[in-house]
Amino acid sequence: MKIKLLALAASALLTISVASNANQAETQAEIAATGTPQAGASTGPVNPFDANYWMAAFNAPAEQPSISGEMTFNAARPTSWMQWINPATHQSMHMQFLNPASYTQFMQLQFYMEFTKPENMMAWMNPASFQVMMDPQTMTHWMNPASYMHGADPAMYTETMNPANYMVYLNPATYAAIMGSSTCDQNNPNKTLAWFGYRC
């Protein structure tokens, strides 16, 4: 009797799972055809009994973020923090911060000078800066168990394991640019503030 009840319960759950067609992940071919990158887990109703909800997040990101010494994360602006919460950009932010080559931005003076700008401080008082957080679709996304499964995806850590991403720290030119000791034309419109002078 017990086995019959378990079989009946398993069939009912399987039927509900198939019928709901929950959280079907887009294939790379569909992404290429539609031109829209995969944003991760679906924001549909949560069904913890559906294996698709738990496994759909095991897909490589559709696009890899570009890594350079330039500031790509401005901690003084709420919009940069909202990129972590936004389902469309969350996985890209993870990939960026799991690449050690991106950490040189935190060694630059301009990263810290952003905290002295009044417009950045005023942005924290503007409710419009937090619209992504208040979006019901965003909240629904983070209530989905599959939204967290990318943390267990080995593909997320390939940049961390790549020795080439550590070579920037062995290059003396990296520190010369950060310190501002490299030669830089003062009239260059691309110059940025460094610890001792400017960098180009």
PDB file of C-alpha atoms in Angstrom:
ATOM      1  CA  MET A   1       0.000   0.000   0.000  1.00  0.00           C
ATOM      2  CA  LYS A   2       2.828   2.363   0.934  1.00  0.00           C
ATOM      3  CA  ILE A   3       4.623   1.749  -2.387  1.00  0.00           C
ATOM      4  CA  LYS A   4       1.396   2.351  -4.319  1.00  0.00           C
ATOM      5  CA  LEU A   5       0.886   5.695  -2.551  1.00  0.00           C
ATOM      6  CA  LEU A   6       4.479   6.748  -3.266  1.00  0.00           C
ATOM      7  CA  ALA A   7       4.112   5.761  -6.928  1.00  0.00           C
ATOM      8  CA  LEU A   8       0.829   7.676  -7.149  1.00  0.00           C
ATOM      9  CA  ALA A   9       2.371  10.771  -5.531  1.00  0.00           C
ATOM     10  CA  ALA A  10       5.409  10.603  -7.839  1.00  0.00           C
ATOM     11  CA  SER A  11       3.176  10.302 -10.911  1.00  0.00           C
ATOM     12  CA  ALA A  12       1.046  13.232  -9.782  1.00  0.00           C
ATOM     13  CA  LEU A  13       4.097  15.429  -9.229  1.00  0.00           C
ATOM     14  CA  LEU A  14       5.544  14.409 -12.590  1.00  0.00           C
ATOM     15  CA  THR A  15       2.243  15.190 -14.298  1.00  0.00           C
ATOM     16  CA  ILE A  16       2.087  18.635 -12.656  1.00  0.00           C
ATOM     17  CA  SER A  17       5.702  19.300 -13.637  1.00  0.00           C
ATOM     18  CA  VAL A  18       5.177  18.380 -17.273  1.00  0.00           C
ATOM     19  CA  ALA A  19       1.832  20.157 -17.469  1.00  0.00           C
ATOM     20  CA  SER A  20       3.176  23.392 -16.045  1.00  0.00           C
ATOM     21  CA  ASN A  21       6.143  23.308 -18.480  1.00  0.00           C
ATOM     22  CA  ALA A  22       8.002  25.240 -15.806  1.00  0.00           C
ATOM     23  CA  ASN A  23      11.206  27.146 -16.296  1.00  0.00           C
ATOM     24  CA  GLN A  24      12.190  25.867 -19.727  1.00  0.00           C
ATOM     25  CA  ALA A  25      15.717  27.155 -20.384  1.00  0.00           C
ATOM     26  CA  GLU A  26      16.438  28.692 -23.762  1.00  0.00           C
ATOM     27  CA  THR A  27      18.983  26.897 -25.872  1.00  0.00           C
ATOM     28  CA  GLN A  28      21.972  28.738 -27.317  1.00  0.00           C
ATOM     29  CA  ALA A  29      20.387  28.386 -30.774  1.00  0.00           C
ATOM     30  CA  GLU A  30      17.232  30.147 -29.596  1.00  0.00           C
ATOM     31  CA  ILE A  31      19.324  32.894 -28.005  1.00  0.00           C
ATOM     32  CA  ALA A  32      21.194  33.415 -31.268  1.00  0.00           C
ATOM     33  CA  ALA A  33      17.913  33.463 -33.222  1.00  0.00           C
ATOM     34  CA  THR A  34      16.147  35.926 -30.947  1.00  0.00           C
ATOM     35  CA  GLY A  35      19.190  38.019 -30.091  1.00  0.00           C
ATOM     36  CA  THR A  36      18.270  38.082 -26.413  1.00  0.00           C
ATOM     37  CA  PRO A  37      20.819  36.672 -23.959  1.00  0.00           C
ATOM     38  CA  GLN A  38      19.687  34.177 -21.378  1.00  0.00           C
ATOM     39  CA  ALA A  39      18.914  35.919 -18.113  1.00  0.00           C
ATOM     40  CA  GLY A  40      19.025  32.800 -15.957  1.00  0.00           C
ATOM     41  CA  ALA A  41      16.089  31.223 -14.218  1.00  0.00           C
ATOM     42  CA  SER A  42      12.540  31.990 -15.209  1.00  0.00           C
ATOM     43  CA  THR A  43      10.504  34.416 -13.152  1.00  0.00           C
ATOM     44  CA  GLY A  44       7.421  32.175 -13.303  1.00  0.00           C
ATOM     45  CA  PRO A  45       5.749  30.550 -10.315  1.00  0.00           C
ATOM     46  CA  VAL A  46       8.081  28.482  -8.150  1.00  0.00           C
ATOM     47  CA  ASN A  47       7.647  24.699  -8.297  1.00  0.00           C
ATOM     48  CA  PRO A  48      10.281  23.083  -6.034  1.00  0.00           C
ATOM     49  CA  PHE A  49       9.162  19.610  -7.175  1.00  0.00           C
ATOM     50  CA  ASP A  50      10.179  20.329 -10.769  1.00  0.00           C
ATOM     51  CA  ALA A  51      13.756  19.316 -11.569  1.00  0.00           C
ATOM     52  CA  ASN A  52      13.828  21.994 -14.293  1.00  0.00           C
ATOM     53  CA  TYR A  53      13.765  24.680 -11.606  1.00  0.00           C
ATOM     54  CA  TRP A  54      16.910  23.286 -10.027  1.00  0.00           C
ATOM     55  CA  MET A  55      18.849  22.391 -13.168  1.00  0.00           C
ATOM     56  CA  ALA A  56      17.974  25.137 -15.686  1.00  0.00           C
ATOM     57  CA  ALA A  57      20.618  27.485 -14.306  1.00  0.00           C
ATOM     58  CA  PHE A  58      23.475  25.183 -15.422  1.00  0.00           C
ATOM     59  CA  ASN A  59      24.080  27.040 -18.655  1.00  0.00           C
ATOM     60  CA  ALA A  60      27.152  29.009 -19.673  1.00  0.00           C
ATOM     61  CA  PRO A  61      26.581  32.786 -19.826  1.00  0.00           C
ATOM     62  CA  ALA A  62      25.586  33.976 -23.288  1.00  0.00           C
ATOM     63  CA  GLU A  63      28.209  36.709 -23.192  1.00  0.00           C
ATOM     64  CA  GLN A  64      31.439  37.129 -21.273  1.00  0.00           C
ATOM     65  CA  PRO A  65      32.102  40.555 -19.712  1.00  0.00           C
ATOM     66  CA  SER A  66      35.157  42.399 -20.948  1.00  0.00           C
ATOM     67  CA  ILE A  67      37.871  42.728 -18.320  1.00  0.00           C
ATOM     68  CA  SER A  68      40.272  45.650 -18.209  1.00  0.00           C
ATOM     69  CA  GLY A  69      41.924  47.903 -15.669  1.00  0.00           C
ATOM     70  CA  GLU A  70      39.156  50.461 -16.129  1.00  0.00           C
ATOM     71  CA  MET A  71      36.429  50.891 -13.540  1.00  0.00           C
ATOM     72  CA  THR A  72      33.536  48.612 -14.383  1.00  0.00           C
ATOM     73  CA  PHE A  73      32.007  48.639 -10.896  1.00  0.00           C
ATOM     74  CA  ASN A  74      31.418  52.003  -9.260  1.00  0.00           C
ATOM     75  CA  ALA A  75      30.713  51.246  -5.613  1.00  0.00           C
ATOM     76  CA  ALA A  76      29.689  54.866  -4.995  1.00  0.00           C
ATOM     77  CA  ARG A  77      26.629  54.551  -7.250  1.00  0.00           C
ATOM     78  CA  PRO A  78      23.516  52.560  -6.381  1.00  0.00           C
ATOM     79  CA  THR A  79      23.057  51.609 -10.050  1.00  0.00           C
ATOM     80  CA  SER A  80      26.228  49.501  -9.846  1.00  0.00           C
ATOM     81  CA  TRP A  81      24.882  47.638  -6.824  1.00  0.00           C
ATOM     82  CA  MET A  82      21.548  47.104  -8.585  1.00  0.00           C
ATOM     83  CA  GLN A  83      23.441  45.154 -11.278  1.00  0.00           C
ATOM     84  CA  TRP A  84      23.923  42.431  -8.669  1.00  0.00           C
ATOM     85  CA  ILE A  85      20.186  42.296  -7.982  1.00  0.00           C
ATOM     86  CA  ASN A  86      19.046  42.592 -11.605  1.00  0.00           C
ATOM     87  CA  PRO A  87      18.472  39.039 -12.950  1.00  0.00           C
ATOM     88  CA  ALA A  88      19.653  40.096 -16.421  1.00  0.00           C
ATOM     89  CA  THR A  89      23.080  41.266 -15.218  1.00  0.00           C
ATOM     90  CA  HIS A  90      23.670  39.219 -12.039  1.00  0.00           C
ATOM     91  CA  GLN A  91      25.501  36.336 -13.704  1.00  0.00           C
ATOM     92  CA  SER A  92      27.659  38.737 -15.719  1.00  0.00           C
ATOM     93  CA  MET A  93      28.659  40.496 -12.487  1.00  0.00           C
ATOM     94  CA  HIS A  94      29.590  37.143 -10.950  1.00  0.00           C
ATOM     95  CA  MET A  95      31.747  36.299 -13.950  1.00  0.00           C
ATOM     96  CA  GLN A  96      33.441  39.690 -13.744  1.00  0.00           C
ATOM     97  CA  PHE A  97      34.284  39.397 -10.058  1.00  0.00           C
ATOM     98  CA  LEU A  98      35.442  35.809 -10.368  1.00  0.00           C
ATOM     99  CA  ASN A  99      38.103  37.037 -12.800  1.00  0.00           C
ATOM    100  CA  PRO A 100      41.083  38.254 -10.734  1.00  0.00           C
ATOM    101  CA  ALA A 101      42.189  40.560 -13.567  1.00  0.00           C
ATOM    102  CA  SER A 102      39.213  42.809 -12.750  1.00  0.00           C
ATOM    103  CA  TYR A 103      40.516  43.634  -9.263  1.00  0.00           C
ATOM    104  CA  THR A 104      43.011  46.222 -10.532  1.00  0.00           C
ATOM    105  CA  GLN A 105      40.137  48.711 -10.624  1.00  0.00           C
ATOM    106  CA  PHE A 106      40.171  48.696  -6.802  1.00  0.00           C
ATOM    107  CA  MET A 107      43.824  49.766  -6.812  1.00  0.00           C
ATOM    108  CA  GLN A 108      43.103  53.024  -8.652  1.00  0.00           C
ATOM    109  CA  LEU A 109      42.624  56.395  -7.035  1.00  0.00           C
ATOM    110  CA  GLN A 110      39.641  57.259  -9.206  1.00  0.00           C
ATOM    111  CA  PHE A 111      37.709  54.328  -7.690  1.00  0.00           C
ATOM    112  CA  TYR A 112      37.876  56.041  -4.276  1.00  0.00           C
ATOM    113  CA  MET A 113      37.444  59.575  -5.610  1.00  0.00           C
ATOM    114  CA  GLU A 114      33.963  58.592  -6.798  1.00  0.00           C
ATOM    115  CA  PHE A 115      32.846  58.671  -3.143  1.00  0.00           C
ATOM    116  CA  THR A 116      33.620  62.394  -2.986  1.00  0.00           C
ATOM    117  CA  LYS A 117      31.227  63.335  -5.801  1.00  0.00           C
ATOM    118  CA  PRO A 118      27.966  64.896  -4.555  1.00  0.00           C
ATOM    119  CA  GLU A 119      25.946  63.465  -7.477  1.00  0.00           C
ATOM    120  CA  ASN A 120      26.865  59.944  -6.409  1.00  0.00           C
ATOM    121  CA  MET A 121      25.849  60.615  -2.812  1.00  0.00           C
ATOM    122  CA  MET A 122      22.552  62.173  -3.935  1.00  0.00           C
ATOM    123  CA  ALA A 123      21.782  59.122  -6.072  1.00  0.00           C
ATOM    124  CA  TRP A 124      21.442  57.088  -2.860  1.00  0.00           C
ATOM    125  CA  MET A 125      18.595  59.418  -1.790  1.00  0.00           C
ATOM    126  CA  ASN A 126      16.724  58.998  -5.094  1.00  0.00           C
ATOM    127  CA  PRO A 127      14.058  56.238  -4.947  1.00  0.00           C
ATOM    128  CA  ALA A 128      14.352  55.800  -8.733  1.00  0.00           C
ATOM    129  CA  SER A 129      17.821  54.314  -8.192  1.00  0.00           C
ATOM    130  CA  PHE A 130      16.227  51.298  -6.500  1.00  0.00           C
ATOM    131  CA  GLN A 131      13.489  50.485  -9.033  1.00  0.00           C
ATOM    132  CA  VAL A 132      15.176  47.224 -10.017  1.00  0.00           C
ATOM    133  CA  MET A 133      15.026  46.049  -6.406  1.00  0.00           C
ATOM    134  CA  MET A 134      11.349  46.975  -6.090  1.00  0.00           C
ATOM    135  CA  ASP A 135      10.331  45.262  -9.343  1.00  0.00           C
ATOM    136  CA  PRO A 136       8.010  42.307  -8.549  1.00  0.00           C
ATOM    137  CA  GLN A 137       9.670  40.296 -11.342  1.00  0.00           C
ATOM    138  CA  THR A 138      13.024  40.707  -9.602  1.00  0.00           C
ATOM    139  CA  MET A 139      11.585  39.519  -6.295  1.00  0.00           C
ATOM    140  CA  THR A 140       9.933  36.535  -7.983  1.00  0.00           C
ATOM    141  CA  HIS A 141      13.229  35.643  -9.661  1.00  0.00           C
ATOM    142  CA  TRP A 142      15.114  35.509  -6.356  1.00  0.00           C
ATOM    143  CA  MET A 143      12.397  33.349  -4.773  1.00  0.00           C
ATOM    144  CA  ASN A 144      13.104  30.712  -7.442  1.00  0.00           C
ATOM    145  CA  PRO A 145      15.584  28.043  -6.248  1.00  0.00           C
ATOM    146  CA  ALA A 146      17.154  27.842  -9.736  1.00  0.00           C
ATOM    147  CA  SER A 147      18.285  31.451  -9.416  1.00  0.00           C
ATOM    148  CA  TYR A 148      21.027  30.345  -7.039  1.00  0.00           C
ATOM    149  CA  MET A 149      22.214  27.256  -8.870  1.00  0.00           C
ATOM    150  CA  HIS A 150      24.774  29.104 -11.014  1.00  0.00           C
ATOM    151  CA  GLY A 151      26.941  29.312  -7.902  1.00  0.00           C
ATOM    152  CA  ALA A 152      27.536  25.563  -8.208  1.00  0.00           C
ATOM    153  CA  ASP A 153      28.278  25.702 -11.952  1.00  0.00           C
ATOM    154  CA  PRO A 154      31.975  24.877 -12.593  1.00  0.00           C
ATOM    155  CA  ALA A 155      31.933  27.124 -15.687  1.00  0.00           C
ATOM    156  CA  MET A 156      31.595  30.119 -13.362  1.00  0.00           C
ATOM    157  CA  TYR A 157      35.101  29.533 -11.988  1.00  0.00           C
ATOM    158  CA  THR A 158      37.092  29.036 -15.191  1.00  0.00           C
ATOM    159  CA  GLU A 159      38.391  32.623 -15.132  1.00  0.00           C
ATOM    160  CA  THR A 160      39.582  32.193 -11.534  1.00  0.00           C
ATOM    161  CA  MET A 161      41.545  29.075 -12.507  1.00  0.00           C
ATOM    162  CA  ASN A 162      43.095  30.664 -15.616  1.00  0.00           C
ATOM    163  CA  PRO A 163      46.741  31.654 -14.873  1.00  0.00           C
ATOM    164  CA  ALA A 164      46.654  34.262 -17.670  1.00  0.00           C
ATOM    165  CA  ASN A 165      44.307  36.405 -15.575  1.00  0.00           C
ATOM    166  CA  TYR A 166      47.003  36.789 -12.901  1.00  0.00           C
ATOM    167  CA  MET A 167      49.663  38.035 -15.330  1.00  0.00           C
ATOM    168  CA  VAL A 168      48.428  41.622 -15.013  1.00  0.00           C
ATOM    169  CA  TYR A 169      49.874  41.649 -11.472  1.00  0.00           C
ATOM    170  CA  LEU A 170      53.310  40.597 -12.743  1.00  0.00           C
ATOM    171  CA  ASN A 171      53.443  43.412 -15.298  1.00  0.00           C
ATOM    172  CA  PRO A 172      55.319  46.539 -14.072  1.00  0.00           C
ATOM    173  CA  ALA A 173      53.292  48.654 -16.524  1.00  0.00           C
ATOM    174  CA  THR A 174      50.158  47.916 -14.485  1.00  0.00           C
ATOM    175  CA  TYR A 175      51.616  49.575 -11.378  1.00  0.00           C
ATOM    176  CA  ALA A 176      53.176  52.416 -13.382  1.00  0.00           C
ATOM    177  CA  ALA A 177      49.747  53.279 -14.773  1.00  0.00           C
ATOM    178  CA  ILE A 178      48.019  53.009 -11.390  1.00  0.00           C
ATOM    179  CA  MET A 179      50.613  55.191  -9.673  1.00  0.00           C
ATOM    180  CA  GLY A 180      50.603  57.727 -12.522  1.00  0.00           C
ATOM    181  CA  SER A 181      54.342  57.409 -13.086  1.00  0.00           C
ATOM    182  CA  SER A 182      53.886  56.551 -16.762  1.00  0.00           C
ATOM    183  CA  THR A 183      54.394  59.426 -19.181  1.00  0.00           C
ATOM    184  CA  CYS A 184      51.070  61.067 -19.967  1.00  0.00           C
ATOM    185  CA  ASP A 185      50.257  64.094 -22.074  1.00  0.00           C
ATOM    186  CA  GLN A 186      48.410  66.548 -19.834  1.00  0.00           C
ATOM    187  CA  ASN A 187      46.208  67.565 -22.788  1.00  0.00           C
ATOM    188  CA  ASN A 188      45.095  63.998 -23.424  1.00  0.00           C
ATOM    189  CA  PRO A 189      41.273  63.883 -22.995  1.00  0.00           C
ATOM    190  CA  ASN A 190      41.523  60.224 -21.950  1.00  0.00           C
ATOM    191  CA  LYS A 191      43.742  60.895 -18.932  1.00  0.00           C
ATOM    192  CA  THR A 192      42.414  59.848 -15.530  1.00  0.00           C
ATOM    193  CA  LEU A 193      43.502  60.743 -12.024  1.00  0.00           C
ATOM    194  CA  ALA A 194      46.094  58.371 -10.525  1.00  0.00           C
ATOM    195  CA  TRP A 195      47.788  58.198  -7.119  1.00  0.00           C
ATOM    196  CA  PHE A 196      50.715  60.404  -8.243  1.00  0.00           C
ATOM    197  CA  GLY A 197      49.637  62.364 -11.287  1.00  0.00           C
ATOM    198  CA  TYR A 198      47.597  61.032 -14.192  1.00  0.00           C
ATOM    199  CA  ARG A 199      47.385  57.894 -16.271  1.00  0.00           C
ATOM    200  CA  CYS A 200      46.424  57.607 -19.905  1.00  0.00           C
TER     201      CYS A 200
END
